[in-house]
mmCIF file of N, CA and C in Angstrom:
data_model
loop_
_atom_site.group_PDB
_atom_site.id
_atom_site.type_symbol
_atom_site.label_atom_id
_atom_site.label_comp_id
_atom_site.label_asym_id
_atom_site.label_seq_id
_atom_site.Cartn_x
_atom_site.Cartn_y
_atom_site.Cartn_z
ATOM 1 N N UNK A 1 281.642 -102.906 7.378
ATOM 2 C CA UNK A 1 282.012 -101.698 8.094
ATOM 3 C C UNK A 1 281.162 -100.523 7.693
ATOM 4 N N UNK A 2 280.830 -100.328 6.412
ATOM 5 C CA UNK A 2 280.018 -99.172 6.045
ATOM 6 C C UNK A 2 278.596 -99.232 6.708
ATOM 7 N N UNK A 3 278.072 -100.450 6.887
ATOM 8 C CA UNK A 3 276.775 -100.554 7.591
ATOM 9 C C UNK A 3 276.870 -100.105 9.004
ATOM 10 N N UNK A 4 277.919 -100.398 9.688
ATOM 11 C CA UNK A 4 278.171 -100.010 11.075
ATOM 12 C C UNK A 4 278.271 -98.465 11.164
ATOM 13 N N UNK A 5 279.027 -97.863 10.259
ATOM 14 C CA UNK A 5 279.187 -96.383 10.244
ATOM 15 C C UNK A 5 277.841 -95.727 9.942
ATOM 16 N N UNK A 6 277.105 -96.288 9.019
ATOM 17 C CA UNK A 6 275.803 -95.706 8.754
ATOM 18 C C UNK A 6 274.872 -95.771 9.967
ATOM 19 N N UNK A 7 274.921 -96.891 10.695
ATOM 20 C CA UNK A 7 274.098 -97.005 11.900
ATOM 21 C C UNK A 7 274.489 -96.058 12.993
ATOM 22 N N UNK A 8 275.809 -95.882 13.136
ATOM 23 C CA UNK A 8 276.325 -94.912 14.131
ATOM 24 C C UNK A 8 275.937 -93.481 13.750
ATOM 25 N N UNK A 9 276.094 -93.178 12.523
ATOM 26 C CA UNK A 9 275.750 -91.845 12.011
ATOM 27 C C UNK A 9 274.247 -91.589 12.184
ATOM 28 N N UNK A 10 273.409 -92.551 11.902
ATOM 29 C CA UNK A 10 272.008 -92.394 12.023
ATOM 30 C C UNK A 10 271.623 -92.133 13.525
ATOM 31 N N UNK A 11 272.252 -92.940 14.391
ATOM 32 C CA UNK A 11 272.016 -92.771 15.859
ATOM 33 C C UNK A 11 272.398 -91.387 16.319
ATOM 34 N N UNK A 12 273.546 -90.853 15.784
ATOM 35 C CA UNK A 12 274.016 -89.573 16.172
ATOM 36 C C UNK A 12 273.060 -88.483 15.721
ATOM 37 N N UNK A 13 272.538 -88.634 14.556
ATOM 38 C CA UNK A 13 271.581 -87.629 14.022
ATOM 39 C C UNK A 13 270.302 -87.663 14.827
ATOM 40 N N UNK A 14 269.777 -88.857 15.175
ATOM 41 C CA UNK A 14 268.535 -88.958 15.930
ATOM 42 C C UNK A 14 268.763 -88.383 17.336
ATOM 43 N N UNK A 15 269.918 -88.675 17.933
ATOM 44 C CA UNK A 15 270.179 -88.181 19.330
ATOM 45 C C UNK A 15 270.353 -86.654 19.266
ATOM 46 N N UNK A 16 271.042 -86.145 18.257
ATOM 47 C CA UNK A 16 271.162 -84.684 18.110
ATOM 48 C C UNK A 16 269.824 -83.968 17.919
ATOM 49 N N UNK A 17 268.975 -84.562 17.092
ATOM 50 C CA UNK A 17 267.644 -83.992 16.835
ATOM 51 C C UNK A 17 266.820 -84.000 18.130
ATOM 52 N N UNK A 18 266.840 -85.148 18.868
ATOM 53 C CA UNK A 18 266.048 -85.217 20.063
ATOM 54 C C UNK A 18 266.569 -84.197 21.079
ATOM 55 N N UNK A 19 267.892 -84.012 21.207
ATOM 56 C CA UNK A 19 268.432 -82.978 22.126
ATOM 57 C C UNK A 19 267.970 -81.584 21.750
ATOM 58 N N UNK A 20 268.075 -81.282 20.450
ATOM 59 C CA UNK A 20 267.664 -79.985 19.985
ATOM 60 C C UNK A 20 266.212 -79.714 20.254
ATOM 61 N N UNK A 21 265.336 -80.690 19.978
ATOM 62 C CA UNK A 21 263.935 -80.529 20.245
ATOM 63 C C UNK A 21 263.636 -80.371 21.750
ATOM 64 N N UNK A 22 264.333 -81.189 22.557
ATOM 65 C CA UNK A 22 264.093 -81.048 23.987
ATOM 66 C C UNK A 22 264.532 -79.657 24.496
ATOM 67 N N UNK A 23 265.668 -79.201 24.047
ATOM 68 C CA UNK A 23 266.149 -77.849 24.448
ATOM 69 C C UNK A 23 265.128 -76.796 24.042
ATOM 70 N N UNK A 24 264.597 -76.895 22.803
ATOM 71 C CA UNK A 24 263.686 -75.852 22.324
ATOM 72 C C UNK A 24 262.411 -75.871 23.178
ATOM 73 N N UNK A 25 261.910 -77.066 23.452
ATOM 74 C CA UNK A 25 260.725 -77.155 24.302
ATOM 75 C C UNK A 25 260.956 -76.553 25.704
ATOM 76 N N UNK A 26 262.136 -76.844 26.276
ATOM 77 C CA UNK A 26 262.441 -76.298 27.596
ATOM 78 C C UNK A 26 262.513 -74.783 27.522
ATOM 79 N N UNK A 27 263.161 -74.255 26.486
ATOM 80 C CA UNK A 27 263.268 -72.752 26.381
ATOM 81 C C UNK A 27 261.868 -72.134 26.205
ATOM 82 N N UNK A 28 261.010 -72.747 25.415
ATOM 83 C CA UNK A 28 259.646 -72.246 25.209
ATOM 84 C C UNK A 28 258.889 -72.249 26.498
ATOM 85 N N UNK A 29 259.005 -73.342 27.313
ATOM 86 C CA UNK A 29 258.253 -73.428 28.518
ATOM 87 C C UNK A 29 258.793 -72.410 29.563
ATOM 88 N N UNK A 30 260.059 -72.243 29.636
ATOM 89 C CA UNK A 30 260.659 -71.213 30.526
ATOM 90 C C UNK A 30 260.183 -69.850 30.118
ATOM 91 N N UNK A 31 260.106 -69.598 28.835
ATOM 92 C CA UNK A 31 259.600 -68.329 28.408
ATOM 93 C C UNK A 31 258.149 -68.059 28.764
ATOM 94 N N UNK A 32 257.337 -69.116 28.659
ATOM 95 C CA UNK A 32 255.929 -69.015 29.086
ATOM 96 C C UNK A 32 255.854 -68.691 30.575
ATOM 97 N N UNK A 33 256.662 -69.416 31.358
ATOM 98 C CA UNK A 33 256.630 -69.199 32.816
ATOM 99 C C UNK A 33 257.111 -67.786 33.166
ATOM 100 N N UNK A 34 258.104 -67.296 32.483
ATOM 101 C CA UNK A 34 258.595 -65.979 32.720
ATOM 102 C C UNK A 34 257.526 -64.900 32.412
ATOM 103 N N UNK A 35 256.807 -65.115 31.308
ATOM 104 C CA UNK A 35 255.774 -64.179 30.980
ATOM 105 C C UNK A 35 254.606 -64.204 32.000
ATOM 106 N N UNK A 36 254.321 -65.350 32.508
ATOM 107 C CA UNK A 36 253.201 -65.510 33.457
ATOM 108 C C UNK A 36 253.564 -64.843 34.798
ATOM 109 N N UNK A 37 254.791 -64.964 35.193
ATOM 110 C CA UNK A 37 255.184 -64.419 36.514
ATOM 111 C C UNK A 37 254.731 -65.345 37.600
ATOM 112 N N UNK A 38 255.118 -65.033 38.811
ATOM 113 C CA UNK A 38 254.709 -65.894 39.915
ATOM 114 C C UNK A 38 253.230 -65.731 40.234
ATOM 115 N N UNK A 39 252.617 -66.826 40.575
ATOM 116 C CA UNK A 39 251.196 -66.710 40.990
ATOM 117 C C UNK A 39 251.070 -66.140 42.362
ATOM 118 N N UNK A 40 250.147 -65.232 42.543
ATOM 119 C CA UNK A 40 249.942 -64.672 43.872
ATOM 120 C C UNK A 40 249.377 -65.717 44.814
ATOM 121 N N UNK A 41 249.919 -65.729 46.010
ATOM 122 C CA UNK A 41 249.480 -66.709 47.039
ATOM 123 C C UNK A 41 248.498 -66.002 47.959
ATOM 124 N N UNK A 42 247.290 -66.485 48.065
ATOM 125 C CA UNK A 42 246.313 -65.824 48.964
ATOM 126 C C UNK A 42 246.791 -65.984 50.368
ATOM 127 N N UNK A 43 246.718 -64.845 51.149
ATOM 128 C CA UNK A 43 247.194 -64.805 52.532
ATOM 129 C C UNK A 43 246.355 -65.790 53.407
ATOM 130 N N UNK A 44 245.129 -65.996 53.076
ATOM 131 C CA UNK A 44 244.265 -66.834 53.938
ATOM 132 C C UNK A 44 244.581 -68.312 53.802
ATOM 133 N N UNK A 45 245.416 -68.709 52.857
ATOM 134 C CA UNK A 45 245.663 -70.144 52.658
ATOM 135 C C UNK A 45 246.613 -70.705 53.679
ATOM 136 N N UNK A 46 247.350 -69.861 54.440
ATOM 137 C CA UNK A 46 248.260 -70.316 55.437
ATOM 138 C C UNK A 46 247.668 -70.126 56.815
ATOM 139 N N UNK A 47 247.730 -71.196 57.590
ATOM 140 C CA UNK A 47 247.180 -71.130 58.947
ATOM 141 C C UNK A 47 248.407 -71.249 59.927
ATOM 142 N N UNK A 48 248.484 -70.304 60.819
ATOM 143 C CA UNK A 48 249.557 -70.335 61.798
ATOM 144 C C UNK A 48 249.318 -71.424 62.820
ATOM 145 N N UNK A 49 250.283 -72.198 63.083
ATOM 146 C CA UNK A 49 250.189 -73.223 64.127
ATOM 147 C C UNK A 49 251.046 -72.813 65.321
ATOM 148 N N UNK A 50 250.565 -73.154 66.480
ATOM 149 C CA UNK A 50 251.355 -72.755 67.660
ATOM 150 C C UNK A 50 252.660 -73.559 67.737
ATOM 151 N N UNK A 51 253.709 -72.946 68.207
ATOM 152 C CA UNK A 51 254.982 -73.742 68.329
ATOM 153 C C UNK A 51 254.851 -74.814 69.396
ATOM 154 N N UNK A 52 255.680 -75.844 69.221
ATOM 155 C CA UNK A 52 255.754 -76.892 70.191
ATOM 156 C C UNK A 52 256.339 -76.378 71.505
ATOM 157 N N UNK A 53 255.833 -76.905 72.589
ATOM 158 C CA UNK A 53 256.434 -76.447 73.904
ATOM 159 C C UNK A 53 257.911 -76.887 73.914
ATOM 160 N N UNK A 54 258.737 -76.082 74.597
ATOM 161 C CA UNK A 54 260.180 -76.403 74.602
ATOM 162 C C UNK A 54 260.532 -77.706 75.309
ATOM 163 N N UNK A 55 259.609 -78.211 76.175
ATOM 164 C CA UNK A 55 259.870 -79.419 76.872
ATOM 165 C C UNK A 55 259.676 -80.678 76.003
ATOM 166 N N UNK A 56 259.078 -80.493 74.761
ATOM 167 C CA UNK A 56 258.852 -81.664 73.916
ATOM 168 C C UNK A 56 259.897 -81.590 72.788
ATOM 169 N N UNK A 57 261.016 -82.347 72.934
ATOM 170 C CA UNK A 57 261.998 -82.310 71.840
ATOM 171 C C UNK A 57 261.502 -83.072 70.620
ATOM 172 N N UNK A 58 261.925 -82.590 69.493
ATOM 173 C CA UNK A 58 261.507 -83.237 68.239
ATOM 174 C C UNK A 58 262.299 -84.525 67.996
ATOM 175 N N UNK A 59 261.630 -85.538 67.559
ATOM 176 C CA UNK A 59 262.281 -86.795 67.275
ATOM 177 C C UNK A 59 262.815 -86.698 65.836
ATOM 178 N N UNK A 60 263.715 -87.607 65.471
ATOM 179 C CA UNK A 60 264.231 -87.631 64.094
ATOM 180 C C UNK A 60 263.117 -87.811 63.096
ATOM 181 N N UNK A 61 262.095 -88.636 63.456
ATOM 182 C CA UNK A 61 260.992 -88.936 62.559
ATOM 183 C C UNK A 61 260.173 -87.642 62.350
ATOM 184 N N UNK A 62 260.006 -86.897 63.415
ATOM 185 C CA UNK A 62 259.242 -85.643 63.258
ATOM 186 C C UNK A 62 260.044 -84.598 62.451
ATOM 187 N N UNK A 63 261.363 -84.585 62.619
ATOM 188 C CA UNK A 63 262.176 -83.670 61.781
ATOM 189 C C UNK A 63 262.091 -84.053 60.346
ATOM 190 N N UNK A 64 262.105 -85.372 60.032
ATOM 191 C CA UNK A 64 261.985 -85.803 58.669
ATOM 192 C C UNK A 64 260.688 -85.398 58.030
ATOM 193 N N UNK A 65 259.587 -85.507 58.837
ATOM 194 C CA UNK A 65 258.253 -85.131 58.317
ATOM 195 C C UNK A 65 258.191 -83.634 58.089
ATOM 196 N N UNK A 66 258.800 -82.888 59.004
ATOM 197 C CA UNK A 66 258.817 -81.376 58.788
ATOM 198 C C UNK A 66 259.571 -81.056 57.530
ATOM 199 N N UNK A 67 260.724 -81.669 57.339
ATOM 200 C CA UNK A 67 261.502 -81.390 56.075
ATOM 201 C C UNK A 67 260.703 -81.783 54.846
ATOM 202 N N UNK A 68 259.981 -82.939 54.895
ATOM 203 C CA UNK A 68 259.193 -83.335 53.765
ATOM 204 C C UNK A 68 258.094 -82.335 53.481
ATOM 205 N N UNK A 69 257.462 -81.865 54.538
ATOM 206 C CA UNK A 69 256.382 -80.889 54.350
ATOM 207 C C UNK A 69 256.874 -79.559 53.797
ATOM 208 N N UNK A 70 258.064 -79.135 54.262
ATOM 209 C CA UNK A 70 258.650 -77.928 53.705
ATOM 210 C C UNK A 70 258.904 -78.074 52.219
ATOM 211 N N UNK A 71 259.548 -79.175 51.810
ATOM 212 C CA UNK A 71 259.746 -79.408 50.413
ATOM 213 C C UNK A 71 258.489 -79.470 49.613
ATOM 214 N N UNK A 72 257.447 -80.093 50.206
ATOM 215 C CA UNK A 72 256.177 -80.190 49.521
ATOM 216 C C UNK A 72 255.587 -78.819 49.332
ATOM 217 N N UNK A 73 255.691 -77.948 50.370
ATOM 218 C CA UNK A 73 255.203 -76.570 50.266
ATOM 219 C C UNK A 73 255.936 -75.804 49.200
ATOM 220 N N UNK A 74 257.267 -76.001 49.081
ATOM 221 C CA UNK A 74 258.009 -75.270 48.030
ATOM 222 C C UNK A 74 257.587 -75.746 46.643
ATOM 223 N N UNK A 75 257.304 -76.993 46.484
ATOM 224 C CA UNK A 75 256.866 -77.527 45.182
ATOM 225 C C UNK A 75 255.519 -76.912 44.824
ATOM 226 N N UNK A 76 254.636 -76.793 45.811
ATOM 227 C CA UNK A 76 253.333 -76.171 45.586
ATOM 228 C C UNK A 76 253.456 -74.692 45.210
ATOM 229 N N UNK A 77 254.326 -74.011 45.910
ATOM 230 C CA UNK A 77 254.564 -72.582 45.669
ATOM 231 C C UNK A 77 255.117 -72.360 44.315
ATOM 232 N N UNK A 78 255.937 -73.272 43.804
ATOM 233 C CA UNK A 78 256.547 -73.188 42.478
ATOM 234 C C UNK A 78 255.526 -73.524 41.400
ATOM 235 N N UNK A 79 254.427 -74.068 41.755
ATOM 236 C CA UNK A 79 253.419 -74.437 40.779
ATOM 237 C C UNK A 79 253.618 -75.898 40.234
ATOM 238 N N UNK A 80 254.504 -76.660 40.826
ATOM 239 C CA UNK A 80 254.729 -78.002 40.393
ATOM 240 C C UNK A 80 253.578 -78.955 40.800
ATOM 241 N N UNK A 81 253.066 -78.683 41.967
ATOM 242 C CA UNK A 81 251.980 -79.510 42.515
ATOM 243 C C UNK A 81 250.682 -78.680 42.488
ATOM 244 N N UNK A 82 249.564 -79.378 42.214
ATOM 245 C CA UNK A 82 248.250 -78.715 42.328
ATOM 246 C C UNK A 82 247.809 -78.789 43.795
ATOM 247 N N UNK A 83 246.767 -78.086 44.094
ATOM 248 C CA UNK A 83 246.215 -78.102 45.479
ATOM 249 C C UNK A 83 245.837 -79.477 45.897
ATOM 250 N N UNK A 84 245.189 -80.243 45.008
ATOM 251 C CA UNK A 84 244.785 -81.652 45.402
ATOM 252 C C UNK A 84 245.964 -82.552 45.539
ATOM 253 N N UNK A 85 246.990 -82.419 44.710
ATOM 254 C CA UNK A 85 248.193 -83.249 44.880
ATOM 255 C C UNK A 85 248.918 -82.884 46.178
ATOM 256 N N UNK A 86 248.992 -81.590 46.446
ATOM 257 C CA UNK A 86 249.571 -81.161 47.720
ATOM 258 C C UNK A 86 248.863 -81.734 48.944
ATOM 259 N N UNK A 87 247.572 -81.638 48.912
ATOM 260 C CA UNK A 87 246.756 -82.133 50.028
ATOM 261 C C UNK A 87 246.938 -83.690 50.167
ATOM 262 N N UNK A 88 246.926 -84.390 49.055
ATOM 263 C CA UNK A 88 247.101 -85.861 49.139
ATOM 264 C C UNK A 88 248.463 -86.236 49.707
ATOM 265 N N UNK A 89 249.480 -85.551 49.232
ATOM 266 C CA UNK A 89 250.841 -85.904 49.713
ATOM 267 C C UNK A 89 251.013 -85.492 51.137
ATOM 268 N N UNK A 90 250.437 -84.340 51.550
ATOM 269 C CA UNK A 90 250.546 -83.923 52.944
ATOM 270 C C UNK A 90 249.820 -84.898 53.849
ATOM 271 N N UNK A 91 248.646 -85.381 53.412
ATOM 272 C CA UNK A 91 247.941 -86.391 54.235
ATOM 273 C C UNK A 91 248.751 -87.660 54.375
ATOM 274 N N UNK A 92 249.414 -88.060 53.239
ATOM 275 C CA UNK A 92 250.242 -89.312 53.254
ATOM 276 C C UNK A 92 251.383 -89.138 54.247
ATOM 277 N N UNK A 93 252.043 -87.983 54.203
ATOM 278 C CA UNK A 93 253.220 -87.773 55.075
ATOM 279 C C UNK A 93 252.735 -87.756 56.554
ATOM 280 N N UNK A 94 251.673 -87.078 56.831
ATOM 281 C CA UNK A 94 251.220 -86.960 58.220
ATOM 282 C C UNK A 94 250.632 -88.223 58.782
ATOM 283 N N UNK A 95 250.077 -89.048 57.950
ATOM 284 C CA UNK A 95 249.438 -90.280 58.450
ATOM 285 C C UNK A 95 250.420 -91.405 58.565
ATOM 286 N N UNK A 96 251.631 -91.251 58.055
ATOM 287 C CA UNK A 96 252.691 -92.253 58.125
ATOM 288 C C UNK A 96 253.162 -92.387 59.564
ATOM 289 N N UNK A 97 252.868 -93.532 60.192
ATOM 290 C CA UNK A 97 253.155 -93.755 61.539
ATOM 291 C C UNK A 97 254.480 -94.495 61.777
ATOM 292 N N UNK A 98 255.258 -94.643 60.735
ATOM 293 C CA UNK A 98 256.467 -95.457 60.840
ATOM 294 C C UNK A 98 257.578 -94.650 61.454
#
């Protein structure tokens, strides 16, 4: 029984240490992001597209692609995706013919 308790105690210490380290890393990263502030988005990077004519209703597939592109744009704006990752994913979504 003492060996079992020792193993449980060791596991608890390791898990607690891992949680503390993870929390500290998260706080440090959030602090760095807060100091950096939001990155300015160049106005020329967005191209206005004409709206679809009212006679062409959107299909569910097209709505799904639009939602995916919006989420992708939000991730890029947050700095989660790089420009090349954004472009690759956008190309993948738009080329999907399913």
